[in-house]
XYZ file of C-alpha atoms in Angstrom:
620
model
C 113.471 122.548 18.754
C 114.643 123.581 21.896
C 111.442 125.463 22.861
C 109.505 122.567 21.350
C 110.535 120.360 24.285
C 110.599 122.881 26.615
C 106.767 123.397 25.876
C 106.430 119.795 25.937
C 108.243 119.667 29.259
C 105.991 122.159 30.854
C 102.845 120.674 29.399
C 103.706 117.363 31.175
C 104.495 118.980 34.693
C 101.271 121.090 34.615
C 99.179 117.889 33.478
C 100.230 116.588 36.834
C 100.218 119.378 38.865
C 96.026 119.371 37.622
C 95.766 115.825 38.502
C 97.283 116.034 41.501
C 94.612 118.745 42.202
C 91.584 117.021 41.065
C 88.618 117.188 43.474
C 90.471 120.246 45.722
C 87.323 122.998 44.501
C 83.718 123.343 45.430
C 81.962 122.847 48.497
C 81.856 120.234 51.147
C 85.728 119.000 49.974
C 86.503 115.902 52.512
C 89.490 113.722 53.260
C 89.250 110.292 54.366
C 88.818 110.221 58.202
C 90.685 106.797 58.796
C 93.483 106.714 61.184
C 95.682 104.241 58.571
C 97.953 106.531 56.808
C 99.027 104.748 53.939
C 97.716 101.785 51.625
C 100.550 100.410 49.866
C 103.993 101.586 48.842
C 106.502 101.215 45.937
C 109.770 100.560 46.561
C 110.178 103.545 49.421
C 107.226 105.478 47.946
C 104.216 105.192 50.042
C 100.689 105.851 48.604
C 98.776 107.665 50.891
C 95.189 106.918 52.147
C 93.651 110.176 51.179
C 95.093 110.174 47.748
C 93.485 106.863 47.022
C 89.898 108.336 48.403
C 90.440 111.341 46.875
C 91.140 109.773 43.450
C 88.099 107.258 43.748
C 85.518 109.635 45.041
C 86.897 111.988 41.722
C 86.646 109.119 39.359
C 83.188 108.020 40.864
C 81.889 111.953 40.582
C 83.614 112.284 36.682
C 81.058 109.007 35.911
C 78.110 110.382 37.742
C 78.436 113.567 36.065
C 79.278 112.180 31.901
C 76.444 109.488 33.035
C 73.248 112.100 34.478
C 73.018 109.093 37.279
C 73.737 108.214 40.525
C 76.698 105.471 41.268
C 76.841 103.550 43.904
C 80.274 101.753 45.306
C 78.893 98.899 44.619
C 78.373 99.364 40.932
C 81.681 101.088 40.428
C 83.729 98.429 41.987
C 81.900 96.133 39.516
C 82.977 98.595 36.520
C 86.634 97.891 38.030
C 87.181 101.845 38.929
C 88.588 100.833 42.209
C 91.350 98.514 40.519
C 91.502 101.596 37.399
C 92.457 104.287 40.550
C 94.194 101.738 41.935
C 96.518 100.610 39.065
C 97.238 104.653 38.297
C 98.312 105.238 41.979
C 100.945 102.566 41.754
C 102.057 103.992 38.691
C 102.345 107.373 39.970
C 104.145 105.795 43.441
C 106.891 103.709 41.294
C 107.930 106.802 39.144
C 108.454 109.067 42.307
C 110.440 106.025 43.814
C 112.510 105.875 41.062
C 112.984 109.484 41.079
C 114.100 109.262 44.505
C 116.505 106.179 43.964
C 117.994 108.346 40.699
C 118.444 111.770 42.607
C 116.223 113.677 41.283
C 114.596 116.540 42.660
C 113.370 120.517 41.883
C 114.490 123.122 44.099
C 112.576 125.925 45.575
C 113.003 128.106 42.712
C 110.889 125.513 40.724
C 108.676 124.692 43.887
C 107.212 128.099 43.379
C 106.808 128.778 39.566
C 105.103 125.256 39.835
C 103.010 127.077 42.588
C 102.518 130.528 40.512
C 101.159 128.122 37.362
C 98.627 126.539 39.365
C 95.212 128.616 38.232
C 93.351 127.584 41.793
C 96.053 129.522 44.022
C 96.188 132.902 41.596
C 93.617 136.249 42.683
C 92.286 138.092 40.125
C 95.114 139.649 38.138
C 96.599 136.093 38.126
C 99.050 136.514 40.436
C 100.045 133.627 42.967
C 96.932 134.513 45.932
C 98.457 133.208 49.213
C 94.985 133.537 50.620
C 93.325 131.243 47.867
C 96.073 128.926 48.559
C 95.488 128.604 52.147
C 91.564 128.507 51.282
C 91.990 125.690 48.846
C 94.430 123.597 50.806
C 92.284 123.668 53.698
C 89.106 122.184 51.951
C 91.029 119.665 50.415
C 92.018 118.565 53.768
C 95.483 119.107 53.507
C 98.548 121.578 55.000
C 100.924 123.030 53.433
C 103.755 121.037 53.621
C 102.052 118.272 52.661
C 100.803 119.449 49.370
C 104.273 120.915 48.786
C 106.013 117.614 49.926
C 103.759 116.013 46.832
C 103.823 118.495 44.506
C 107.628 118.319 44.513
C 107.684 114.880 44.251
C 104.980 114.983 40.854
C 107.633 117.144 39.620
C 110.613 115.348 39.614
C 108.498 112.026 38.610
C 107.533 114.247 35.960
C 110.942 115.099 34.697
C 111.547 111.022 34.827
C 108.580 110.554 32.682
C 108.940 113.129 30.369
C 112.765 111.827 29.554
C 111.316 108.488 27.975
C 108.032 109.904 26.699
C 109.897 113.163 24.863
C 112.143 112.878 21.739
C 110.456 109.661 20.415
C 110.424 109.745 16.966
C 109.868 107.582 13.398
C 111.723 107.569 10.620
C 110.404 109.171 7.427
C 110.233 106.231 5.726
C 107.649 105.076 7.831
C 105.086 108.253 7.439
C 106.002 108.268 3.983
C 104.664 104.839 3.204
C 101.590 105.573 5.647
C 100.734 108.575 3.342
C 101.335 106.568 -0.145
C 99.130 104.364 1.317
C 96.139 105.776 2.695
C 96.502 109.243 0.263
C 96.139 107.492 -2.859
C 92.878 108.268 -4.963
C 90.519 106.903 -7.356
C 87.667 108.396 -9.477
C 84.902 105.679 -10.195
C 81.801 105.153 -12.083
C 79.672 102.505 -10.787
C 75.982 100.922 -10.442
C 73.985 98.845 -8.435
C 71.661 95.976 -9.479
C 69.955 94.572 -6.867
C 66.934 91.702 -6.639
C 64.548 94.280 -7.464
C 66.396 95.667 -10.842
C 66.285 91.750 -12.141
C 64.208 88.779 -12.470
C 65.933 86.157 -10.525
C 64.156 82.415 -11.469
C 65.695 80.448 -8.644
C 64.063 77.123 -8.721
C 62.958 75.358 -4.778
C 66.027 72.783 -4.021
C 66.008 69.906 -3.502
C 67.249 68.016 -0.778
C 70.168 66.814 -1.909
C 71.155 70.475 -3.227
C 70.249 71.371 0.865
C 72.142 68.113 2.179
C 75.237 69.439 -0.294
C 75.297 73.137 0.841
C 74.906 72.162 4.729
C 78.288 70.026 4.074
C 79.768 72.806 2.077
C 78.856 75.387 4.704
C 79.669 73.274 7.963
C 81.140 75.432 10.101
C 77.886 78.024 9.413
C 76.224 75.123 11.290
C 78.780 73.832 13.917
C 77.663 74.573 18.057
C 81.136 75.715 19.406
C 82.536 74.326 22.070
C 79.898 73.741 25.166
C 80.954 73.550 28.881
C 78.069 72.518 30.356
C 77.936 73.858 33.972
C 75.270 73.614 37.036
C 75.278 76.415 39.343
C 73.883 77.986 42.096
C 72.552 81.816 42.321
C 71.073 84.173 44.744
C 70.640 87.804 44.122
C 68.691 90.787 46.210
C 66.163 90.679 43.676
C 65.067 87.343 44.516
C 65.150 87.957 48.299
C 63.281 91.552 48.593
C 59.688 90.243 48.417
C 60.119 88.212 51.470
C 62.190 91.364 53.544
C 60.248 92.943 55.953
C 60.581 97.481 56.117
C 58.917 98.857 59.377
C 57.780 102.064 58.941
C 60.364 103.541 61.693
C 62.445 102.120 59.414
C 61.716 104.250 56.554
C 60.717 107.446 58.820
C 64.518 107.184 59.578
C 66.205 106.652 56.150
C 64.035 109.738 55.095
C 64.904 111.913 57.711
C 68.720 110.456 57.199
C 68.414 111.543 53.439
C 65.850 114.719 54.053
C 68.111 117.068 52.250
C 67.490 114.497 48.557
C 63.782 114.823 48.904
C 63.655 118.884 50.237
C 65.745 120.664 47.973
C 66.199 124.390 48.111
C 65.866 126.020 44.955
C 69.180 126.367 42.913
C 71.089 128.344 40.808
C 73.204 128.153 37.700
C 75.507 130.972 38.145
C 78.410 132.368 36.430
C 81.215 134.648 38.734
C 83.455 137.443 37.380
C 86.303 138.980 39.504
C 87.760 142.208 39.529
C 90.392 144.093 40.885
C 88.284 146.744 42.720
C 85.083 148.276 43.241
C 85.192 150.747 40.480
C 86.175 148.522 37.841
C 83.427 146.016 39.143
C 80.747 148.617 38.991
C 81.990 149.812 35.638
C 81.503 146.383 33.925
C 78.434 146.085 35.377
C 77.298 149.323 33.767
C 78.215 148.504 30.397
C 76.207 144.954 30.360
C 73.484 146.682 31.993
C 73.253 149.345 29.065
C 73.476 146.455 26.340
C 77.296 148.179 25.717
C 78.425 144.637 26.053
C 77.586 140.931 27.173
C 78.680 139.068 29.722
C 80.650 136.087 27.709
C 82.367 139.043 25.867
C 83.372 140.906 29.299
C 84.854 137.247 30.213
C 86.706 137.097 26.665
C 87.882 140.446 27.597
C 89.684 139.900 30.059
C 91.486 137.059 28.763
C 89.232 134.198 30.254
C 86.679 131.784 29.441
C 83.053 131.188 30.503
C 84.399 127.480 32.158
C 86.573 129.784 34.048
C 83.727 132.076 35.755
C 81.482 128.289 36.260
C 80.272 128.180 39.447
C 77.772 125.324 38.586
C 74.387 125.103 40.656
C 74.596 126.183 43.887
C 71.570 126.771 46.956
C 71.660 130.096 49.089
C 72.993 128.518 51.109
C 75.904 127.700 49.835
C 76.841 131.177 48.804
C 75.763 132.103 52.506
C 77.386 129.339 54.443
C 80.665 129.956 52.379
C 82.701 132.957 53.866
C 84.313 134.768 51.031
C 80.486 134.661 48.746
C 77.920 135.441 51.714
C 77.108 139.022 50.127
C 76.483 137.399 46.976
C 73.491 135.167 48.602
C 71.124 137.984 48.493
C 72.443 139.391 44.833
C 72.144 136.094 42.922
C 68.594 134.518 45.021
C 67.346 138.206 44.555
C 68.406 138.426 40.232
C 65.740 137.034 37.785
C 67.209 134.259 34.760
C 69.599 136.062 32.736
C 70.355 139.283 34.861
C 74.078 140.300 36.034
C 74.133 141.400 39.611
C 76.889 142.640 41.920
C 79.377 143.505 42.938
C 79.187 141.368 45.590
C 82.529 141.175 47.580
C 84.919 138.052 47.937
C 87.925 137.075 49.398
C 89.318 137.518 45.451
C 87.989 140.668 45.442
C 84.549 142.063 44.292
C 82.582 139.812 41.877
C 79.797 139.837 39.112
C 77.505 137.200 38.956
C 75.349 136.125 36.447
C 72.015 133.913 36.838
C 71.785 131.485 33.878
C 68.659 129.127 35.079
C 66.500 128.560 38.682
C 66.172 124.943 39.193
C 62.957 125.420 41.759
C 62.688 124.181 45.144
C 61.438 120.356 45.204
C 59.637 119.016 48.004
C 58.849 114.874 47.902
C 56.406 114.349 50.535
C 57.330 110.840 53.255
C 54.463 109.293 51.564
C 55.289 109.633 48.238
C 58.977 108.451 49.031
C 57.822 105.211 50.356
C 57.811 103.172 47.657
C 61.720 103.971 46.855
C 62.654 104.331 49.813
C 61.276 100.542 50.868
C 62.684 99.171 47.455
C 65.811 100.538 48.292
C 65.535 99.417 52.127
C 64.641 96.332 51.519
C 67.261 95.217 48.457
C 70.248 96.965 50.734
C 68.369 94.695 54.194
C 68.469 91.727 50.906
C 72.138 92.134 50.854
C 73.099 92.135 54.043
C 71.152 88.526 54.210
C 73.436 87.024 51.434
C 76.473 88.703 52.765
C 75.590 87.207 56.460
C 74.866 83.490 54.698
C 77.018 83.680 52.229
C 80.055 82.066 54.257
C 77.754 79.589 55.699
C 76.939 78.740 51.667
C 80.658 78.397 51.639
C 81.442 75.897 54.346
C 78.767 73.831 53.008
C 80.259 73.372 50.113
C 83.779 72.282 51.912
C 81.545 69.558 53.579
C 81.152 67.940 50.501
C 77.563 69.437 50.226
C 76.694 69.026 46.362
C 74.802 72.234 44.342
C 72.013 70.502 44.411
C 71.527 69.908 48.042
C 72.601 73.184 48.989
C 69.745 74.758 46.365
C 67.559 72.136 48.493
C 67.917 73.622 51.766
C 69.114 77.448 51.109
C 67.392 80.498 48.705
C 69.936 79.406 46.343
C 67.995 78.326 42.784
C 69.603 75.759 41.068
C 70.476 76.408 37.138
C 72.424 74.799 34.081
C 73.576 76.978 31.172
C 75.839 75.403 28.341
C 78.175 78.441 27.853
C 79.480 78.913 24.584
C 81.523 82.512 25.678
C 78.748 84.075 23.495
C 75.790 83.479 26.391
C 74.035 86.899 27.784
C 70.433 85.764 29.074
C 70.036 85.958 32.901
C 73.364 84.817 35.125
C 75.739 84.732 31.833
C 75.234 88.607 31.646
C 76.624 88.907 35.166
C 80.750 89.903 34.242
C 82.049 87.837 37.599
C 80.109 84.752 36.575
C 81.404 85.104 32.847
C 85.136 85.040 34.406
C 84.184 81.941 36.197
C 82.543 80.154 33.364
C 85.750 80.580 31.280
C 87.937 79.989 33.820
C 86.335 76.918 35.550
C 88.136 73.136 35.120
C 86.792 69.546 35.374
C 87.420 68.912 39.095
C 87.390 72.226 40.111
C 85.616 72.530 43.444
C 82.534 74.671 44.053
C 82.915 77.703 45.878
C 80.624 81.200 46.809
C 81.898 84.086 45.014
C 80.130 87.164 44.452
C 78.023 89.434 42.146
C 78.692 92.732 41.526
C 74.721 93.643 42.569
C 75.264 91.972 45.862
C 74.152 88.424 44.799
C 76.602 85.489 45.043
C 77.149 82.105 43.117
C 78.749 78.564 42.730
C 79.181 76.819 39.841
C 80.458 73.562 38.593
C 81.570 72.107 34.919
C 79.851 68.635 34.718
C 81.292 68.406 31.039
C 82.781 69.976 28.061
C 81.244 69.067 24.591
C 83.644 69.653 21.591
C 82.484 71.842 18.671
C 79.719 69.370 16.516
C 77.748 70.241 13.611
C 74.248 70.395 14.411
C 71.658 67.667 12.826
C 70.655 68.474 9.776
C 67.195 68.227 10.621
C 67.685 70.574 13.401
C 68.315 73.727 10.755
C 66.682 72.506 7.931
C 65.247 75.988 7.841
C 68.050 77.797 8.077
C 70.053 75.764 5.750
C 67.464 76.981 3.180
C 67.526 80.188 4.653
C 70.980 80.494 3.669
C 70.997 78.527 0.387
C 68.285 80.921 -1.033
C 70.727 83.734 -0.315
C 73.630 82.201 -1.768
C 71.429 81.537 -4.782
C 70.396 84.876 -5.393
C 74.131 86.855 -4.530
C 75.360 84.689 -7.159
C 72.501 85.307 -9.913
C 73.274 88.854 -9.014
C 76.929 88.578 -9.876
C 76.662 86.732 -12.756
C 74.219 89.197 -14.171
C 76.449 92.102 -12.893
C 79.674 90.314 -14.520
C 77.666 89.850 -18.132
C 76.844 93.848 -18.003
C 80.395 94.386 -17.138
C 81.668 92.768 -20.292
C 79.069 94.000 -22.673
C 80.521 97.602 -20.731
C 84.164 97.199 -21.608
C 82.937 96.816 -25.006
C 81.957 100.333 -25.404
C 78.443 100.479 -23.960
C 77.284 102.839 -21.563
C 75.740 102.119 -18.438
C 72.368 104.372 -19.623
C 72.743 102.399 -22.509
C 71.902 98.928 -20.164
C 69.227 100.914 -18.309
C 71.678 101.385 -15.239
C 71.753 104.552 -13.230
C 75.463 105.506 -12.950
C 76.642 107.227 -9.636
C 80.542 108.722 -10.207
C 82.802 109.628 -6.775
C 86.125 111.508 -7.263
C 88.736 111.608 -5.043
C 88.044 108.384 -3.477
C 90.792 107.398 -0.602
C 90.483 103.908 1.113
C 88.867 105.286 4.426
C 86.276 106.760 2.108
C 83.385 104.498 3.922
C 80.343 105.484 2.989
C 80.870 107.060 -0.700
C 80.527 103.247 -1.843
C 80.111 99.516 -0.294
C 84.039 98.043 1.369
C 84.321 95.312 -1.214
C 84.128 98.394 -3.983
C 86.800 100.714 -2.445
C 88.719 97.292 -2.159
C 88.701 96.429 -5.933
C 89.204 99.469 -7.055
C 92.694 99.650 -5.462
C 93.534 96.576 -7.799
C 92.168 97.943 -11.272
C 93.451 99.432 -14.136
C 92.158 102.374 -15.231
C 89.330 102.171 -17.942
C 88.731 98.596 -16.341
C 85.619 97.290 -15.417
C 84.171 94.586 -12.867
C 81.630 93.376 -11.113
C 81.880 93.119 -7.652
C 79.565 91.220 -4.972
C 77.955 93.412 -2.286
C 76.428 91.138 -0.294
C 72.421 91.291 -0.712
C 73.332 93.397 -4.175
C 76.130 93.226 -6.880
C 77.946 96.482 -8.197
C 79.467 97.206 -11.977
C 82.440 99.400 -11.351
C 84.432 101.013 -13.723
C 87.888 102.988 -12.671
C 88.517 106.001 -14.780
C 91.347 107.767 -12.778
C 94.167 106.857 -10.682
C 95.347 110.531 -9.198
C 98.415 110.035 -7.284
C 99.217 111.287 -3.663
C 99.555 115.029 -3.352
C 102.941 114.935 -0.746
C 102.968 118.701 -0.506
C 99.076 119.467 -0.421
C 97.113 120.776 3.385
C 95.831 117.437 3.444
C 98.956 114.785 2.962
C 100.970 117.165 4.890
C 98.181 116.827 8.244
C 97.943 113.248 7.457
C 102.080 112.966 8.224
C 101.475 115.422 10.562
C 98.841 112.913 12.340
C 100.980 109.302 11.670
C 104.148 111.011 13.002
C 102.370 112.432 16.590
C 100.285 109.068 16.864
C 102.690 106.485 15.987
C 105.358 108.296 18.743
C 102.759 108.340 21.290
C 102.126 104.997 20.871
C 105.897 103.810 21.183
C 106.519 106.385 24.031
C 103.284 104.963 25.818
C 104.750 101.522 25.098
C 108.414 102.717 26.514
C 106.509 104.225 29.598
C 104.676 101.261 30.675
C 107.841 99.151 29.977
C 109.840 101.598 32.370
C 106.319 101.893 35.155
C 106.744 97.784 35.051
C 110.418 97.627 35.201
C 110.508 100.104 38.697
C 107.426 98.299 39.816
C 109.421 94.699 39.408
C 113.013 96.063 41.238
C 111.450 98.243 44.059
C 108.432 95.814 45.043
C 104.788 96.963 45.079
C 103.659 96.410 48.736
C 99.303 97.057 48.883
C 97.595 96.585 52.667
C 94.002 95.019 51.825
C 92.743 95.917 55.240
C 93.466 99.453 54.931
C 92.156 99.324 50.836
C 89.145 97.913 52.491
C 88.848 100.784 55.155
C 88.891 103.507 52.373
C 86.236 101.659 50.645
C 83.761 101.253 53.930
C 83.422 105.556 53.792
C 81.899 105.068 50.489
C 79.148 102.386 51.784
């Protein structure tokens, strides 16, 4: 048990230590060139300027990459990444506070075993590389003591956190009735008789039959509750035909942006390190004789092909970058496929292996000019609303209505009765949403803003209670809906007369059914049979049979086994396995964020908006 925790214990520290170097490798690392040092504190813990744009530009790059598409700030403020980076940073700044106010602190001895474990700082045989520790510090943008000043205080925060999230535990009883539960089985026999199987003679209704099921049924024809609300828009979209792009204009963004539209070719490459020379030109020998492949040379040596990624990368890159310039000529040289080297590098003398070309792309001024003025012209759109926006705003403290500030202004004037459900046009905007379900009679209008660069007012003139519609008004679908109701329960009444004539020793061939059986059925086995089956089946008695309503269809079911739950089988035993790691997480996650609200609640959480605001104008 001991070594159990131990494990755990490590697992946690190195967790951090990897977040806490997140965005330190590749090329062109930056730090945030601002002069304001911090953004915020907890308690005495301050959280530093270039951790938060380090942690947004990482989150914003994770997105682009799982997404294949370009983000702009814009759009990830509207997905709420800024707040998500935010919120973890104050998480992370309360738990080292805490540590601090407790006493808690690692001594050099674990200062450098937390250094040793950190893969980015080790050379080639894994040993701590003071060279690649330098190297990697200094494109991160950061010295020595600083990183060691943090990576200290991750690891007592870590010890803090992994005191409430270790040792959580639930009692047997618990799993025990989970695995009853969800490891109980049935075997079944059952068929399906749908429209097609049966002649259904459902006679046209009459009105009063209509009149009857519309009362029945109200609520299927009830509007919810309606806030009816007038507002105001303006978005980039509807300002970018009348914005004018010179051509300087766009001669200048293109030459500003030359490097997205000439792109040197590329390579996917792949970067094995060795010891020495010898052993460099050894390996290379046996791949080039077919003796052995590459991803087996990696497995060799105790690594795997992530480890050797080197992504896509331009000559120069490998050129420009000081410890891979005699690799520029190896890898731009190699065809798809080929291993070349060794090339040597600061980690000592490499392999590389060329896994695709991406070729050289060239987009001509001419045929960028269509982007490049869309783009011109909806950022030159922006800058409009953002200029008029407050203007919009004092309007409306002058007592200027919506409607004489849409008279005057680009604003268009709109009404939407929003339900909550709405997503045409402005109700699919998530800040207008907000508004709409936050907005009260008497509530003065005010601008706010769109996450596209568009802004708003809005105004509830009324809210209607939930009403049934007029009859007359879904007459159609009152039929609609009686028809189906008609026909589900012919279906079940000629599924529930086969079901009796089947307890009485018929077969189902003998009633011209085709029987399906299923053995071993658990209640998460969706898709063996329809829900409502694999719910009724959990009541019956074995040999019992019933019919059972399946929506459009009806199902006979028989149960002929109840098999009970296997406690010491492969299956039941990962099941407890499963409830007993999930259902600790979950109350250690819910201990954790009690203990993260608790510090943040006695030590204060203290955020500077200007200086937020300055790490979020080197993204724009």
């Amino acid at each position: 048990m001991a070594d159990k925790k131990s494990g755990a214990g490590k697992f946690l520290v190195y967790g951090l230590l990897g977040l806490l170097l997140l965005g330190l490798g590749g090329f062109g690392a930056t730090n945030f060139s601002g002069t304001v040092r911090s953004i915020g504190k907890v308690g005495e813990a301050e959280i530093s300027t270039n951790d938060y744009f380090r942690s947004l530009r990482n989150q914003i790059n994770t997105l682009q990459q799982q997404t294949g598409q370009a983000l702009s700030f814009q759009q990830a403020q509207a997905l709420g990444l800024t707040q998500q980076v935010l919120s973890q940073l104050v998480v992370t700044a309360a738990l080292e506070n805490e540590a601090d106010v407790l006493g808690i602190s690692i001594g050099d001895s674990r200062l450098a075993e937390d250094l040793r474990a950190i893969r980015a700082f080790q050379g080639a045989d894994g040993s701590f590389n003071r060279d690649a520790y330098k190297l990697t510090l200094d494109n991160a943008g950061l010295t020595e003591r600083d990183f060691e000043e943090k990576l200290r205080n991750e690891s007592a925060s870590s010890l803090l956190q992994g005191a409430v999230l270790a040792g959580v535990r639930l009692p047997d009883t618990y799993v025990d009735t989970l695995i009853g539960y969800t490891g109980e089985r049935r075997n079944i026999t059952w068929a399906e008789i749908n429209a097609d199987a049966v002649e259904l003679d459902i006679a046209d209704p009459t009105e009063e039959a209509l009149r009857a099921h519309y009362d029945d049924n109200i609520a299927l024809f009830t509007r919810p509750e309606t806030r009816q609300i007038t507002y105001v828009l303006l978005t980039p979209e509807m300002l970018v035909d009348t914005v004018e792009v010179d051509e300087d204009s766009l001669r200048a963004a293109y030459d500003e942006r030359k490097e997205e539209f000439d792109l040197p070719e590329r390579r996917l490459v792949e970067r094995l390190v060795f010891n020495d020379t010898a052993a460099a030109e050894a390996a290379l020998a046996r791949v080039t004789s077919g003796e052995i492949a590459f991803e087996d040379l990696v497995e060799e040596r105790g690594l795997e092909l992530a480890d050797t990624d080197m992504g896509d990368v331009t000559r120069g890159d490998l050129a420009g970058a000081a410890d891979l310039a005699g690799a520029a000529d190896l890898v731009f040289g190699g065809e798809v496929g080929q291993v070349v080297g060794p090339a040597p590098t600061t980690l000592g003398p490499a392999l590389f292996r060329i896994n695709a070309v991406l070729p050289a792309q060239l987009t001509s001024f001419e045929d960028a000019v269509p982007g490049l003025r869309g783009e011109l012209a909806l950022d030159r759109a922006r800058r409009v609303i953002e200029t008029q926006a407050q203007g919009f705003d004092d309007e409306l403290a002058a007592g200027v209505t919506l409607e004489e500030l849409a008279d005057t202004t680009d604003l268009t004037l709109g009404t939407i009765g929003w339900t909550g459900d709405n997503d045409e046009d402005i109700a699919g905007y998530p800040a207008f949403r907000d508004a709409a379900d936050d907005v009260q009679d008497g509530d003065y209008p005010a601008i706010a803003a769109l996450g596209d660069g568009g802004v708003f007012a809005l105004r509830l003139d009324q809210t209607d209670a939930p009403a049934p519609i007029p009859f007359d008004e879904v007459r159609v679908r009152v039929e609609a809906d009686w028809r189906a109701a008609q026909e589900a329960d012919a279906l079940l009444k000629q599924a529930e007369t086969l079901a009796a004539q089947l307890g009485e020793g018929v077969t189902f061939e003998g009633l011209d059914l085709t029987p399906a059986t299923e053995t071993d059925l658990t209640r998460t086995a969706l898709g063996a049979v329809p829900r409502p089956v694999l719910d009724a089946m959990f009541e019956m008695t074995p040999g019992e049979v019933r019919a059972v309503q399946t929506g459009d269809s009806a199902i006979i079911v028989r149960l002929d086994d109840v098999l009970e739950v296997d406690r010491e089988g492969d299956q039941a035993l990962q099941l407890a396995q499963l409830f007993r790691d999930q259902a600790a997480q979950d109350v250690a996650q819910d201990l954790f964020s009690a203990l993260a609200t608790d510090i943040q609640a006695r030590a204060g959480v203290e955020l500077d908006q200007a200086a937020i605001n300055a790490v979020h104008a080197n993204f724009q």
